[in-house]
mmCIF file of C-alpha atoms in Angstrom:
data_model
loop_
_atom_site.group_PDB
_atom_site.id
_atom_site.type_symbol
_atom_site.label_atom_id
_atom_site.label_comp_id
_atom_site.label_asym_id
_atom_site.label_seq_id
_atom_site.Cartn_x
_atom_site.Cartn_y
_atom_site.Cartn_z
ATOM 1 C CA UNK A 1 61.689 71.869 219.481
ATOM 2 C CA UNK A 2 61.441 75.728 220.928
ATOM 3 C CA UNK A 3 65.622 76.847 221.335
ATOM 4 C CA UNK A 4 65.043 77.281 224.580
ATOM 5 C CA UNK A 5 63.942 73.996 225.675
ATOM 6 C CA UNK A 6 67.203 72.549 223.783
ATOM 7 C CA UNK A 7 68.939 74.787 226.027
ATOM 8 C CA UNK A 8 67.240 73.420 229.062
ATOM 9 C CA UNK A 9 67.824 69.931 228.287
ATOM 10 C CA UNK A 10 71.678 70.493 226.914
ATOM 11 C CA UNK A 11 72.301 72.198 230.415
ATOM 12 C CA UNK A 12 70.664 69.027 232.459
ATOM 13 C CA UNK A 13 72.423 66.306 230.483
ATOM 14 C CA UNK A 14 75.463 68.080 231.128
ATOM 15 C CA UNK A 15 74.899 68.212 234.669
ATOM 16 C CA UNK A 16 74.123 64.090 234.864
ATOM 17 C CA UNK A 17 77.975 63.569 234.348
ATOM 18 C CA UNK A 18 80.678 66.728 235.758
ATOM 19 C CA UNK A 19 83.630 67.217 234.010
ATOM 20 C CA UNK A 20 86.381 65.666 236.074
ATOM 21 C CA UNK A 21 90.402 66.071 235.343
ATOM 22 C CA UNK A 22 91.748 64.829 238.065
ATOM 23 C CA UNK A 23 93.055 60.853 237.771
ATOM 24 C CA UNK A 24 94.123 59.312 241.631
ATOM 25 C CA UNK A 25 97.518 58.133 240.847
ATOM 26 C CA UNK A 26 96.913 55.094 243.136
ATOM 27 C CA UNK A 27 94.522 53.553 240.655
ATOM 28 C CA UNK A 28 95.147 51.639 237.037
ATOM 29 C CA UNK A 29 94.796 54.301 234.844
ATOM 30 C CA UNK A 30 96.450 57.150 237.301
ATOM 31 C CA UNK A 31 99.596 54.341 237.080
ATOM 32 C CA UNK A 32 98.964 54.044 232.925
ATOM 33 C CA UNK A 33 98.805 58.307 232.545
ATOM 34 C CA UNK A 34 102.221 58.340 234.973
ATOM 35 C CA UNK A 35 104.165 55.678 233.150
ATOM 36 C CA UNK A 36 102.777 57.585 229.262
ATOM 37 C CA UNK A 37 104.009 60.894 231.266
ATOM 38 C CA UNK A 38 107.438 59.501 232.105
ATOM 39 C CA UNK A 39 108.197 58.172 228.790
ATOM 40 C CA UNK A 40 107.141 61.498 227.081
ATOM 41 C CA UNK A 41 109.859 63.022 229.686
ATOM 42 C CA UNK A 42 112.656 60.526 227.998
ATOM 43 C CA UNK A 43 111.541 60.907 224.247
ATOM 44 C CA UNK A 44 114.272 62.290 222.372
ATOM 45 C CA UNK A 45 114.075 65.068 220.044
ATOM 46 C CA UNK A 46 113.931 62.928 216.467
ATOM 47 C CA UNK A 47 110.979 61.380 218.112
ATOM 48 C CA UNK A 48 108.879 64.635 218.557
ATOM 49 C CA UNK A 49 106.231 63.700 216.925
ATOM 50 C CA UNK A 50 105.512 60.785 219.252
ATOM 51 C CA UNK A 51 105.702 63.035 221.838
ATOM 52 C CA UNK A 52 103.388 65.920 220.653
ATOM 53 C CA UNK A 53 100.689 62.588 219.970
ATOM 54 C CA UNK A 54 101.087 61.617 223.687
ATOM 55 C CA UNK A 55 100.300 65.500 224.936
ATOM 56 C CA UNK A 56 97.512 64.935 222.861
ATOM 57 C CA UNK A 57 96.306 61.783 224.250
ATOM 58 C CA UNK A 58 96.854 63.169 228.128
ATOM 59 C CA UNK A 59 94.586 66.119 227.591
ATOM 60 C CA UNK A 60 91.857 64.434 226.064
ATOM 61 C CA UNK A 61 91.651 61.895 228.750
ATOM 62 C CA UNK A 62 89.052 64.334 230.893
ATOM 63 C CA UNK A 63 86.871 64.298 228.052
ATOM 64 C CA UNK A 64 87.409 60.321 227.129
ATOM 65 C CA UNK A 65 86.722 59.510 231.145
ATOM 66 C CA UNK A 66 83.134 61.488 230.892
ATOM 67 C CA UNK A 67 81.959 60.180 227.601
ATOM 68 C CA UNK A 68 83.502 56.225 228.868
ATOM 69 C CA UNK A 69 81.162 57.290 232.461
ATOM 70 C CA UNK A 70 78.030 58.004 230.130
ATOM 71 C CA UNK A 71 78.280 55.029 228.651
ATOM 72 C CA UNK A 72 78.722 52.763 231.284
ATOM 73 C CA UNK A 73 77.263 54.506 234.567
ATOM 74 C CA UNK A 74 79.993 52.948 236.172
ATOM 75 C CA UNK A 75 83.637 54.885 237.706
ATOM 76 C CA UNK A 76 85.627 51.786 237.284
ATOM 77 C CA UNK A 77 84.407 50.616 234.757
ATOM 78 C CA UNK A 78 84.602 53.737 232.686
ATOM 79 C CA UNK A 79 88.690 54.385 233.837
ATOM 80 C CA UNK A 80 89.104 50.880 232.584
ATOM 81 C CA UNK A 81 87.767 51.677 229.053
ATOM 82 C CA UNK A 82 89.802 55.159 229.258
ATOM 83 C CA UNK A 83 93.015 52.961 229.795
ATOM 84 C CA UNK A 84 92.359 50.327 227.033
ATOM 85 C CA UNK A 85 91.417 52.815 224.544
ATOM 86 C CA UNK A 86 95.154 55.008 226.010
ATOM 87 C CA UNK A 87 96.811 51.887 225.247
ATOM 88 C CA UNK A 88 95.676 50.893 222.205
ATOM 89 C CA UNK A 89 95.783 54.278 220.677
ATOM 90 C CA UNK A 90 99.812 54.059 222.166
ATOM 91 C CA UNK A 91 100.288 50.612 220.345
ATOM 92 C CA UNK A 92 98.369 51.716 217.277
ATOM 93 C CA UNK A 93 99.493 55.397 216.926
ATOM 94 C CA UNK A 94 100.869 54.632 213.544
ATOM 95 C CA UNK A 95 97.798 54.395 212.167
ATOM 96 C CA UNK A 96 96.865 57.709 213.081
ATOM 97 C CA UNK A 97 96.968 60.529 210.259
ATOM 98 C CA UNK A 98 98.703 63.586 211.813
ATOM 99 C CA UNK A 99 96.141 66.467 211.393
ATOM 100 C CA UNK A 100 92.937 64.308 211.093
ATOM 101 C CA UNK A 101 90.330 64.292 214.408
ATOM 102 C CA UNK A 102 92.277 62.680 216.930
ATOM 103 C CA UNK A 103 89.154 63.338 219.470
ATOM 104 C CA UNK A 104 87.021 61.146 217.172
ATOM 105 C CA UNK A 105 89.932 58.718 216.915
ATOM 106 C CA UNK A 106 89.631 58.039 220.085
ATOM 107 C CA UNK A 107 85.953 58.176 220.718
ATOM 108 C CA UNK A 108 85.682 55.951 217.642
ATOM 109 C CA UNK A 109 88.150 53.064 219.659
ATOM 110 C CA UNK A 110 86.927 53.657 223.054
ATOM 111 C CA UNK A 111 83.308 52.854 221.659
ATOM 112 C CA UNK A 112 84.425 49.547 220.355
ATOM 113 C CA UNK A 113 86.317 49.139 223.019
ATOM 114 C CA UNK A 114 82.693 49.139 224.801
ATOM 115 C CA UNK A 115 80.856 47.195 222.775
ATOM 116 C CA UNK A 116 83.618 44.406 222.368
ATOM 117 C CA UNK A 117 83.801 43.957 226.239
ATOM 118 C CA UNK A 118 79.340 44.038 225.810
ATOM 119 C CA UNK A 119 79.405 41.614 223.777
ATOM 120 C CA UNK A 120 82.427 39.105 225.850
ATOM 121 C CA UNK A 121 81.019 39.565 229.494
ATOM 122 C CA UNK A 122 76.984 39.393 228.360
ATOM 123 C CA UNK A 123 76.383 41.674 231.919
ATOM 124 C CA UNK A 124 74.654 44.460 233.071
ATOM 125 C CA UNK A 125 76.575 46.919 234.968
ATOM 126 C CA UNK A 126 74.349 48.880 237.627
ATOM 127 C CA UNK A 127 74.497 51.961 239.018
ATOM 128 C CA UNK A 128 74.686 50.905 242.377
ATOM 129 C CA UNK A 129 73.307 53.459 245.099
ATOM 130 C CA UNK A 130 73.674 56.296 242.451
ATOM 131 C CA UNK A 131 77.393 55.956 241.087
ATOM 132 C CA UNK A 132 76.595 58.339 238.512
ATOM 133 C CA UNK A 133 75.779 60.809 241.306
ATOM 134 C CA UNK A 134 78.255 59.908 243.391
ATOM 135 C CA UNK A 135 80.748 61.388 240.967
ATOM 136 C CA UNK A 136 79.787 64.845 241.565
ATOM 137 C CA UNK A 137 82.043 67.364 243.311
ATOM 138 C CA UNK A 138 79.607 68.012 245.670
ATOM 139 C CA UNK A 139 77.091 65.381 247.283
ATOM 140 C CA UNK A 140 73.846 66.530 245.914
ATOM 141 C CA UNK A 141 70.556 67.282 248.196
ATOM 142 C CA UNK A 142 67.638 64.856 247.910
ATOM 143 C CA UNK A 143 65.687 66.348 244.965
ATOM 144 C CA UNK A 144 68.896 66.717 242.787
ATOM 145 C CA UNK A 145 69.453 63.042 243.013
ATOM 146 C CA UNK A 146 65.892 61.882 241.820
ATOM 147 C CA UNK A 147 65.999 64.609 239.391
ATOM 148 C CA UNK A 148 69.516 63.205 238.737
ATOM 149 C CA UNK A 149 67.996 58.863 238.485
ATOM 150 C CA UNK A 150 64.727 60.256 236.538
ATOM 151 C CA UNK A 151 67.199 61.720 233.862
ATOM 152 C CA UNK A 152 69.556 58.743 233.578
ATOM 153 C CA UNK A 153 66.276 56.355 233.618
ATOM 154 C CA UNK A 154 64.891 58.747 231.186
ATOM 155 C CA UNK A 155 67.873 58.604 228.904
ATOM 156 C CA UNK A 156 68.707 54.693 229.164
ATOM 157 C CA UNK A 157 65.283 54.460 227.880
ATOM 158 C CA UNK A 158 66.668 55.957 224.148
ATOM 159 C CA UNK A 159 67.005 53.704 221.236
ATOM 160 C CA UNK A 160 70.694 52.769 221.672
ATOM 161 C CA UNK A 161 71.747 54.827 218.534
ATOM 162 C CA UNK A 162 69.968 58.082 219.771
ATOM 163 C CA UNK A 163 71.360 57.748 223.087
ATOM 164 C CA UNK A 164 74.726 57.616 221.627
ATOM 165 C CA UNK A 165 74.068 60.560 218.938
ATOM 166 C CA UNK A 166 72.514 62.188 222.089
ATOM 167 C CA UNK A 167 75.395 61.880 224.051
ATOM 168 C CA UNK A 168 78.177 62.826 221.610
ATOM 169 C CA UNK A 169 76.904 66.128 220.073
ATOM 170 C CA UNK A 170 74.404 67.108 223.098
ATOM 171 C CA UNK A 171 77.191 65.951 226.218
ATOM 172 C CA UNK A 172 80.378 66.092 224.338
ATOM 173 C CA UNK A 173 79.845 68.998 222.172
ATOM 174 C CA UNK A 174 81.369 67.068 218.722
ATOM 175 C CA UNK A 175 79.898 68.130 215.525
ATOM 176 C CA UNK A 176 77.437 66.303 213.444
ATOM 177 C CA UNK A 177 80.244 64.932 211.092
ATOM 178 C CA UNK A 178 82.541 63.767 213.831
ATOM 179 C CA UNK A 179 79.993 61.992 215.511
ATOM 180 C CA UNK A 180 79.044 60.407 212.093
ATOM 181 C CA UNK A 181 82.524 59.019 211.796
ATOM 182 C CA UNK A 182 82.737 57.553 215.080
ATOM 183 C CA UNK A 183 79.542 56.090 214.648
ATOM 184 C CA UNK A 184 79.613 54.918 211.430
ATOM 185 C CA UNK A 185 76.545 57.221 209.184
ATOM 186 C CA UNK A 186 75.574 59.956 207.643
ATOM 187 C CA UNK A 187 75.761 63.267 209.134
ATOM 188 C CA UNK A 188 72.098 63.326 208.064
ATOM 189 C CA UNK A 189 71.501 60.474 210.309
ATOM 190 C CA UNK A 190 73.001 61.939 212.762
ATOM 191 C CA UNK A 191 70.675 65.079 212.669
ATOM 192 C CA UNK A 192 67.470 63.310 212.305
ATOM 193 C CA UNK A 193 68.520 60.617 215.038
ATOM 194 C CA UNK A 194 70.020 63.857 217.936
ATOM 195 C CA UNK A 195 66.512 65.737 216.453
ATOM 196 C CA UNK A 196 64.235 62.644 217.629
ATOM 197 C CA UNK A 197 66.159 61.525 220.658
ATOM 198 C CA UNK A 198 65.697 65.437 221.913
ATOM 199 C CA UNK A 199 61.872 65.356 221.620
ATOM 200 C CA UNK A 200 61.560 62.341 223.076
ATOM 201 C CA UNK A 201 63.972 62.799 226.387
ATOM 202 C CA UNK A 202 61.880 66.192 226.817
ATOM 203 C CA UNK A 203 58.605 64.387 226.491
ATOM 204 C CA UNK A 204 59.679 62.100 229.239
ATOM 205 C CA UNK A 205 61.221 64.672 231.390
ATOM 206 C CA UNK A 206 58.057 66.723 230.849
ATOM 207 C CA UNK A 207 59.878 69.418 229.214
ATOM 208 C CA UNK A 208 57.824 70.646 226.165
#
């Protein structure tokens, strides 16, 4: 695929889902982020390490809302899955290796996290009246929004495991071996499946 149709496609996926920091304090996980932000406040100095983890955890929570809003299509939905994966990665902490990839920690138990609650509730969750579009800073015109519903239609149409590898090394940005260890293959899996998922979004979005 020619660079700068990669370029073309990297910069619209992007665009689908904003980057977002700010959490309303007024809703679940704005309450979860203030009550992990208030116990960093009281941690004590033998326990530094806990709270150098939980600084870790709050500014990773911008990227862990957009990835949880990819997957899902859904704002609430998505915060929920933010908060379970915040407090299980709290509860669980121990098991995390100080100096391995916390991101893909995360990503790694905020996926399952996703799948577990798939495979409970049996549902589809919509995208009623264009949540995913909703969530943009700015209300977009007419033509941004179809353009906006062609690429989420075009993307939901992926193999599951392409959409994924699609959306964590195209949307997030990981590298090929961090988005192998959340998902659980090689990293030349991971190449071949981000290479094929690519040409086939362009294909469908008319691109090449």
């Amino acid at each position: 695929m020619p660079r700068h149709v990669q370029d073309l496609l990297g910069r619209q996926l992007d665009g689908l889902i904003p980057r977002t920091d700010a959490v309303h304090p007024d809703t679940q996980l704005g309450q979860v982020l203030l009550r992990l932000r208030a116990a960093l406040r009281d941690t004590v100095t033998e326990q530094e390490g806990m709270k150098a983890f939980g600084d870790e955890l709050i500014a990773l929570v911008p990227r862990l809302r957009r990835f949880a809003l990819v997957r899902t299509g859904n704002a609430a939905e998505a915060d929920d899955m933010v908060q379970a994966t915040l407090m299980r990665a709290w509860e669980h902490q121990d098991q995390y290796r100080a100096g391995s990839n916390l991101v893909a920690w995360l990503f790694t138990i905020l996926r399952n996290t996703h799948l577990n609650q798939r495979k409970r509730l049996r549902r589809e969750v919509e995208d009623v009246d264009g949540i995913m579009a909703g969530t943009l800073s700015s209300a977009p015109d007419q033509e941004h929004r179809i353009a906006l519903f062609e690429l989420q239609a075009a993307l939901d149409a992926l193999p599951e495991e392409q959409r994924e590898t699609l959306l964590l090394v195209t949307v997030d940005g990981l590298r090929h071996e961090d988005a192998a260890a959340i998902l659980g293959c090689q990293v030349g899996t991971i190449k071949s499946r981000g290479s094929r998922a690519r040409e086939r979004l362009a294909m469908t979005l008319g691109l090449t």
